[in-house]
Amino acid sequence: MIKMMRAAAAVAILTSGMGSVGCVGAGASGRPTLEDRARNVYDPCYPERYNHAARQAVLAPFAQQVHNGQVLNQTIFTYYFETGSDKLTSAGVEKLDSISRTRPAPDPKLYLQTAMDVPVTDATAGKITELRADLDAKRAAAIQKYLATVPSFAPISYEIFVHNPATPGINAEFSANPYRASGQGYRGGLVGLTGSGAVSTGGGQGTSLSSPAGTGSGGGTVAPR
């Protein structure tokens, strides 16, 4: 009986030892196989492993830009409130409506630009931080109060974080000038360059866009060379 118990214990110890080896291959002699040695020389996951790393290196900066754009889109700037007040303007109401209508579901994380419209004077210089924090809290409460009145198919718990981003935008002249000139027809970026013989018209109704052999005097098109 004692011999049988000792044999069973030996089998259990041997089995647990084999389990600890895991996926490490071993030949009949217990030494690493040729495949195990080859894995020490080359990467069996090539090139997928490196393609994944390269893909992440390319997408990571773009993902950061997308995140930054989403944060700015979710930001309620100070100009959406009346100056020095927590009252939303009509533009602020439209902004909150736009956010709440996002499909398939609105992003519950909102951002509030800190109250930089609080004037700094000799009387407020020593407590400007407290004044801004107090107005930030009132504006956040006003946002929550309005969003609670917006119809939604499912209850949404909005979170509001305060930060101080730069106001996004570009010089309006870049878009205003082409808009004003749009009524005069399209104008390309290269100005003052005229071609010689690029377009030839006949004496009548014909037009040729090829390099002409000459100018016609009739009603047909000028044949190219």
C-alpha atoms as a printed R data frame, in Angstrom:
    type eleno elety resid chain resno       x      y       z
1   ATOM     1    CA   MET     A     1   0.000  0.000   0.000
2   ATOM     2    CA   ILE     A     2   2.817  2.359   0.906
3   ATOM     3    CA   LYS     A     3   4.607  1.528  -2.362
4   ATOM     4    CA   MET     A     4   1.466  2.365  -4.365
5   ATOM     5    CA   MET     A     5   1.117  5.740  -2.617
6   ATOM     6    CA   ARG     A     6   4.764  6.539  -3.333
7   ATOM     7    CA   ALA     A     7   4.290  5.637  -7.003
8   ATOM     8    CA   ALA     A     8   1.200  7.840  -7.261
9   ATOM     9    CA   ALA     A     9   3.064 10.754  -5.670
10  ATOM    10    CA   ALA     A    10   5.943 10.310  -8.112
11  ATOM    11    CA   VAL     A    11   3.546 10.359 -11.074
12  ATOM    12    CA   ALA     A    12   1.896 13.544  -9.746
13  ATOM    13    CA   ILE     A    13   5.244 15.287  -9.326
14  ATOM    14    CA   LEU     A    14   6.345 14.230 -12.818
15  ATOM    15    CA   THR     A    15   3.077 15.459 -14.346
16  ATOM    16    CA   SER     A    16   3.311 18.852 -12.638
17  ATOM    17    CA   GLY     A    17   6.880 19.184 -13.826
18  ATOM    18    CA   MET     A    18   5.854 18.534 -17.419
19  ATOM    19    CA   GLY     A    19   3.108 21.164 -17.102
20  ATOM    20    CA   SER     A    20   5.604 23.789 -16.025
21  ATOM    21    CA   VAL     A    21   7.521 23.287 -19.248
22  ATOM    22    CA   GLY     A    22   4.593 24.783 -21.178
23  ATOM    23    CA   CYS     A    23   5.018 25.152 -24.925
24  ATOM    24    CA   VAL     A    24   8.783 24.680 -24.975
25  ATOM    25    CA   GLY     A    25   9.484 21.903 -27.433
26  ATOM    26    CA   ALA     A    26  11.766 19.037 -26.527
27  ATOM    27    CA   GLY     A    27  13.069 16.217 -28.622
28  ATOM    28    CA   ALA     A    28  13.310 12.612 -27.667
29  ATOM    29    CA   SER     A    29  16.444 13.419 -25.720
30  ATOM    30    CA   GLY     A    30  14.812 16.362 -23.910
31  ATOM    31    CA   ARG     A    31  16.917 18.941 -25.761
32  ATOM    32    CA   PRO     A    32  15.471 21.839 -27.845
33  ATOM    33    CA   THR     A    33  14.323 20.858 -31.301
34  ATOM    34    CA   LEU     A    34  15.546 22.360 -34.548
35  ATOM    35    CA   GLU     A    35  12.404 24.509 -34.696
36  ATOM    36    CA   ASP     A    36  13.086 25.901 -31.230
37  ATOM    37    CA   ARG     A    37  16.608 26.831 -32.254
38  ATOM    38    CA   ALA     A    38  15.334 28.455 -35.449
39  ATOM    39    CA   ARG     A    39  13.007 30.690 -33.422
40  ATOM    40    CA   ASN     A    40  16.079 32.141 -31.725
41  ATOM    41    CA   VAL     A    41  17.394 33.204 -35.134
42  ATOM    42    CA   TYR     A    42  14.340 34.676 -36.900
43  ATOM    43    CA   ASP     A    43  10.975 36.145 -35.897
44  ATOM    44    CA   PRO     A    44   8.119 33.812 -36.906
45  ATOM    45    CA   CYS     A    45   5.698 36.779 -36.692
46  ATOM    46    CA   TYR     A    46   7.510 38.787 -39.379
47  ATOM    47    CA   PRO     A    47   6.253 41.007 -40.934
48  ATOM    48    CA   GLU     A    48   2.901 41.243 -39.109
49  ATOM    49    CA   ARG     A    49   4.449 42.313 -35.818
50  ATOM    50    CA   TYR     A    50   6.399 45.145 -37.454
51  ATOM    51    CA   ASN     A    51   3.509 46.150 -39.709
52  ATOM    52    CA   HIS     A    52   1.374 46.625 -36.607
53  ATOM    53    CA   ALA     A    53   4.030 48.762 -34.919
54  ATOM    54    CA   ALA     A    54   4.449 50.882 -38.054
55  ATOM    55    CA   ARG     A    55   0.682 51.277 -38.400
56  ATOM    56    CA   GLN     A    56   0.358 52.471 -34.822
57  ATOM    57    CA   ALA     A    57   3.214 54.947 -35.305
58  ATOM    58    CA   VAL     A    58   1.392 56.439 -38.298
59  ATOM    59    CA   LEU     A    59  -2.094 56.497 -36.771
60  ATOM    60    CA   ALA     A    60  -1.139 57.778 -33.305
61  ATOM    61    CA   PRO     A    61  -0.498 61.423 -34.364
62  ATOM    62    CA   PHE     A    62  -3.687 61.424 -36.447
63  ATOM    63    CA   ALA     A    63  -5.660 59.999 -33.531
64  ATOM    64    CA   GLN     A    64  -4.328 62.795 -31.319
65  ATOM    65    CA   GLN     A    65  -5.450 65.389 -33.860
66  ATOM    66    CA   VAL     A    66  -8.902 63.813 -34.012
67  ATOM    67    CA   HIS     A    67  -9.108 63.891 -30.221
68  ATOM    68    CA   ASN     A    68  -8.054 67.540 -30.098
69  ATOM    69    CA   GLY     A    69 -10.696 68.405 -32.687
70  ATOM    70    CA   GLN     A    70 -13.360 66.557 -30.735
71  ATOM    71    CA   VAL     A    71 -12.418 68.419 -27.550
72  ATOM    72    CA   LEU     A    72 -12.705 71.774 -29.320
73  ATOM    73    CA   ASN     A    73 -16.015 70.778 -30.885
74  ATOM    74    CA   GLN     A    74 -17.346 69.870 -27.439
75  ATOM    75    CA   THR     A    75 -16.116 73.120 -25.872
76  ATOM    76    CA   ILE     A    76 -18.549 75.830 -24.822
77  ATOM    77    CA   PHE     A    77 -16.519 79.001 -25.287
78  ATOM    78    CA   THR     A    78 -17.013 82.227 -23.384
79  ATOM    79    CA   TYR     A    79 -18.651 83.929 -26.384
80  ATOM    80    CA   TYR     A    80 -21.602 81.546 -25.982
81  ATOM    81    CA   PHE     A    81 -22.475 83.486 -22.819
82  ATOM    82    CA   GLU     A    82 -23.258 87.101 -22.212
83  ATOM    83    CA   THR     A    83 -20.125 88.886 -21.039
84  ATOM    84    CA   GLY     A    84 -19.529 88.355 -17.339
85  ATOM    85    CA   SER     A    85 -22.762 86.388 -16.987
86  ATOM    86    CA   ASP     A    86 -23.936 82.785 -16.902
87  ATOM    87    CA   LYS     A    87 -26.780 83.490 -19.345
88  ATOM    88    CA   LEU     A    88 -26.516 81.597 -22.623
89  ATOM    89    CA   THR     A    89 -26.776 83.553 -25.839
90  ATOM    90    CA   SER     A    90 -28.838 82.322 -28.788
91  ATOM    91    CA   ALA     A    91 -25.616 80.974 -30.318
92  ATOM    92    CA   GLY     A    92 -24.903 79.090 -27.092
93  ATOM    93    CA   VAL     A    93 -28.354 77.507 -27.175
94  ATOM    94    CA   GLU     A    94 -27.805 76.435 -30.787
95  ATOM    95    CA   LYS     A    95 -24.423 74.975 -29.863
96  ATOM    96    CA   LEU     A    96 -25.910 72.861 -27.079
97  ATOM    97    CA   ASP     A    97 -28.721 71.756 -29.387
98  ATOM    98    CA   SER     A    98 -26.163 70.687 -31.975
99  ATOM    99    CA   ILE     A    99 -24.210 68.668 -29.405
100 ATOM   100    CA   SER     A   100 -27.329 66.988 -28.044
101 ATOM   101    CA   ARG     A   101 -28.410 65.913 -31.545
102 ATOM   102    CA   THR     A   102 -25.181 64.132 -32.419
103 ATOM   103    CA   ARG     A   103 -25.746 60.691 -33.943
104 ATOM   104    CA   PRO     A   104 -25.686 57.877 -33.073
105 ATOM   105    CA   ALA     A   105 -25.440 59.332 -29.554
106 ATOM   106    CA   PRO     A   106 -24.093 62.579 -28.110
107 ATOM   107    CA   ASP     A   107 -20.733 62.620 -26.392
108 ATOM   108    CA   PRO     A   108 -21.497 63.124 -22.680
109 ATOM   109    CA   LYS     A   109 -18.132 64.768 -22.014
110 ATOM   110    CA   LEU     A   110 -18.346 68.547 -22.414
111 ATOM   111    CA   TYR     A   111 -15.706 71.217 -21.922
112 ATOM   112    CA   LEU     A   112 -16.142 74.771 -20.701
113 ATOM   113    CA   GLN     A   113 -13.706 77.552 -21.436
114 ATOM   114    CA   THR     A   114 -12.797 79.251 -18.198
115 ATOM   115    CA   ALA     A   115 -14.274 82.710 -17.693
116 ATOM   116    CA   MET     A   116 -11.564 84.803 -19.300
117 ATOM   117    CA   ASP     A   117 -14.124 87.558 -19.909
118 ATOM   118    CA   VAL     A   118 -14.018 88.588 -16.252
119 ATOM   119    CA   PRO     A   119 -12.162 91.910 -16.356
120 ATOM   120    CA   VAL     A   120  -8.983 92.264 -14.353
121 ATOM   121    CA   THR     A   121  -8.958 95.553 -12.475
122 ATOM   122    CA   ASP     A   122  -7.238 96.890  -9.404
123 ATOM   123    CA   ALA     A   123 -10.267 95.857  -7.368
124 ATOM   124    CA   THR     A   124 -10.443 92.296  -8.746
125 ATOM   125    CA   ALA     A   125  -6.749 91.525  -9.273
126 ATOM   126    CA   GLY     A   126  -6.369 89.876  -5.882
127 ATOM   127    CA   LYS     A   127  -9.416 87.637  -6.250
128 ATOM   128    CA   ILE     A   128  -9.637 87.084 -10.007
129 ATOM   129    CA   THR     A   129  -9.089 83.335  -9.625
130 ATOM   130    CA   GLU     A   130 -12.017 82.987  -7.239
131 ATOM   131    CA   LEU     A   131 -14.247 85.159  -9.441
132 ATOM   132    CA   ARG     A   132 -13.501 83.056 -12.514
133 ATOM   133    CA   ALA     A   133 -14.064 79.797 -10.625
134 ATOM   134    CA   ASP     A   134 -17.392 81.076  -9.325
135 ATOM   135    CA   LEU     A   135 -18.551 82.111 -12.803
136 ATOM   136    CA   ASP     A   136 -17.326 78.797 -14.244
137 ATOM   137    CA   ALA     A   137 -19.487 76.922 -11.747
138 ATOM   138    CA   LYS     A   138 -22.530 79.057 -12.579
139 ATOM   139    CA   ARG     A   139 -22.034 78.568 -16.315
140 ATOM   140    CA   ALA     A   140 -21.619 74.812 -15.902
141 ATOM   141    CA   ALA     A   141 -24.876 74.740 -13.941
142 ATOM   142    CA   ALA     A   142 -26.595 76.750 -16.690
143 ATOM   143    CA   ILE     A   143 -25.397 74.243 -19.293
144 ATOM   144    CA   GLN     A   144 -26.651 71.300 -17.248
145 ATOM   145    CA   LYS     A   145 -29.975 73.041 -16.672
146 ATOM   146    CA   TYR     A   146 -30.548 73.647 -20.361
147 ATOM   147    CA   LEU     A   147 -29.444 70.172 -21.479
148 ATOM   148    CA   ALA     A   148 -31.913 68.675 -19.014
149 ATOM   149    CA   THR     A   149 -34.712 70.254 -21.062
150 ATOM   150    CA   VAL     A   150 -33.516 68.846 -24.405
151 ATOM   151    CA   PRO     A   151 -35.551 65.793 -25.504
152 ATOM   152    CA   SER     A   152 -33.566 62.554 -25.667
153 ATOM   153    CA   PHE     A   153 -34.477 58.914 -26.189
154 ATOM   154    CA   ALA     A   154 -32.291 57.836 -23.287
155 ATOM   155    CA   PRO     A   155 -31.141 59.745 -20.210
156 ATOM   156    CA   ILE     A   156 -27.649 61.187 -20.633
157 ATOM   157    CA   SER     A   157 -25.432 62.257 -17.767
158 ATOM   158    CA   TYR     A   158 -23.212 65.049 -19.038
159 ATOM   159    CA   GLU     A   159 -19.822 65.784 -17.489
160 ATOM   160    CA   ILE     A   160 -18.338 69.258 -17.759
161 ATOM   161    CA   PHE     A   161 -14.615 69.946 -17.513
162 ATOM   162    CA   VAL     A   162 -13.106 73.416 -17.396
163 ATOM   163    CA   HIS     A   163 -10.072 74.255 -19.524
164 ATOM   164    CA   ASN     A   164  -8.668 77.263 -21.358
165 ATOM   165    CA   PRO     A   165  -8.015 76.485 -25.037
166 ATOM   166    CA   ALA     A   166  -7.168 78.947 -27.758
167 ATOM   167    CA   THR     A   167 -10.153 79.960 -29.844
168 ATOM   168    CA   PRO     A   168  -9.886 78.075 -33.160
169 ATOM   169    CA   GLY     A   169 -10.175 80.026 -36.387
170 ATOM   170    CA   ILE     A   170  -8.411 81.430 -39.430
171 ATOM   171    CA   ASN     A   171  -8.091 84.865 -41.007
172 ATOM   172    CA   ALA     A   172 -11.459 85.614 -42.583
173 ATOM   173    CA   GLU     A   173  -9.813 87.249 -45.598
174 ATOM   174    CA   PHE     A   174  -8.706 83.833 -46.872
175 ATOM   175    CA   SER     A   175 -12.332 82.784 -47.322
176 ATOM   176    CA   ALA     A   176 -13.907 86.205 -47.886
177 ATOM   177    CA   ASN     A   177 -11.845 87.112 -50.961
178 ATOM   178    CA   PRO     A   178 -12.736 83.982 -52.995
179 ATOM   179    CA   TYR     A   179 -16.381 84.381 -51.986
180 ATOM   180    CA   ARG     A   180 -16.520 87.983 -53.177
181 ATOM   181    CA   ALA     A   181 -14.817 87.027 -56.444
182 ATOM   182    CA   SER     A   182 -17.060 84.006 -57.051
183 ATOM   183    CA   GLY     A   183 -19.633 86.179 -58.822
184 ATOM   184    CA   GLN     A   184 -17.057 87.079 -61.474
185 ATOM   185    CA   GLY     A   185 -16.367 83.460 -62.365
186 ATOM   186    CA   TYR     A   186 -13.535 81.141 -61.399
187 ATOM   187    CA   ARG     A   187 -10.072 82.612 -61.342
188 ATOM   188    CA   GLY     A   188  -7.055 80.370 -61.021
189 ATOM   189    CA   GLY     A   189  -4.060 80.942 -58.808
190 ATOM   190    CA   LEU     A   190  -1.699 81.712 -61.697
191 ATOM   191    CA   VAL     A   191  -2.323 85.254 -62.853
192 ATOM   192    CA   GLY     A   192  -0.713 87.108 -65.738
193 ATOM   193    CA   LEU     A   193   0.386 84.054 -67.749
194 ATOM   194    CA   THR     A   194  -0.904 84.050 -71.313
195 ATOM   195    CA   GLY     A   195  -0.230 81.344 -73.854
196 ATOM   196    CA   SER     A   196   0.523 81.971 -77.492
197 ATOM   197    CA   GLY     A   197  -1.472 79.783 -79.791
198 ATOM   198    CA   ALA     A   198  -3.059 77.765 -77.002
199 ATOM   199    CA   VAL     A   199  -6.567 78.607 -78.157
200 ATOM   200    CA   SER     A   200  -7.426 79.475 -81.719
201 ATOM   201    CA   THR     A   201 -10.773 80.593 -82.993
202 ATOM   202    CA   GLY     A   202 -11.965 80.665 -86.528
203 ATOM   203    CA   GLY     A   203 -13.596 83.581 -88.183
204 ATOM   204    CA   GLY     A   204 -16.989 82.025 -87.552
205 ATOM   205    CA   GLN     A   205 -18.220 79.674 -84.854
206 ATOM   206    CA   GLY     A   206 -15.346 77.216 -84.557
207 ATOM   207    CA   THR     A   207 -12.913 76.858 -81.660
208 ATOM   208    CA   SER     A   208  -9.797 74.718 -81.335
209 ATOM   209    CA   LEU     A   209  -8.033 73.885 -78.061
210 ATOM   210    CA   SER     A   210  -5.040 72.317 -79.838
211 ATOM   211    CA   SER     A   211  -2.016 74.025 -81.306
212 ATOM   212    CA   PRO     A   212  -3.507 75.215 -84.593
213 ATOM   213    CA   ALA     A   213  -1.945 75.070 -87.999
214 ATOM   214    CA   GLY     A   214  -3.396 78.458 -88.678
215 ATOM   215    CA   THR     A   215  -6.464 80.538 -88.230
216 ATOM   216    CA   GLY     A   216  -9.531 79.795 -90.222
217 ATOM   217    CA   SER     A   217 -11.703 82.278 -91.926
218 ATOM   218    CA   GLY     A   218 -14.799 80.146 -92.261
219 ATOM   219    CA   GLY     A   219 -17.258 78.604 -89.883
220 ATOM   220    CA   GLY     A   220 -15.454 75.353 -89.077
221 ATOM   221    CA   THR     A   221 -12.921 74.311 -86.447
222 ATOM   222    CA   VAL     A   222  -9.220 74.715 -87.033
223 ATOM   223    CA   ALA     A   223  -7.571 71.320 -87.473
224 ATOM   224    CA   PRO     A   224  -4.580 70.533 -85.252
225 ATOM   225    CA   ARG     A   225  -1.209 69.611 -86.685
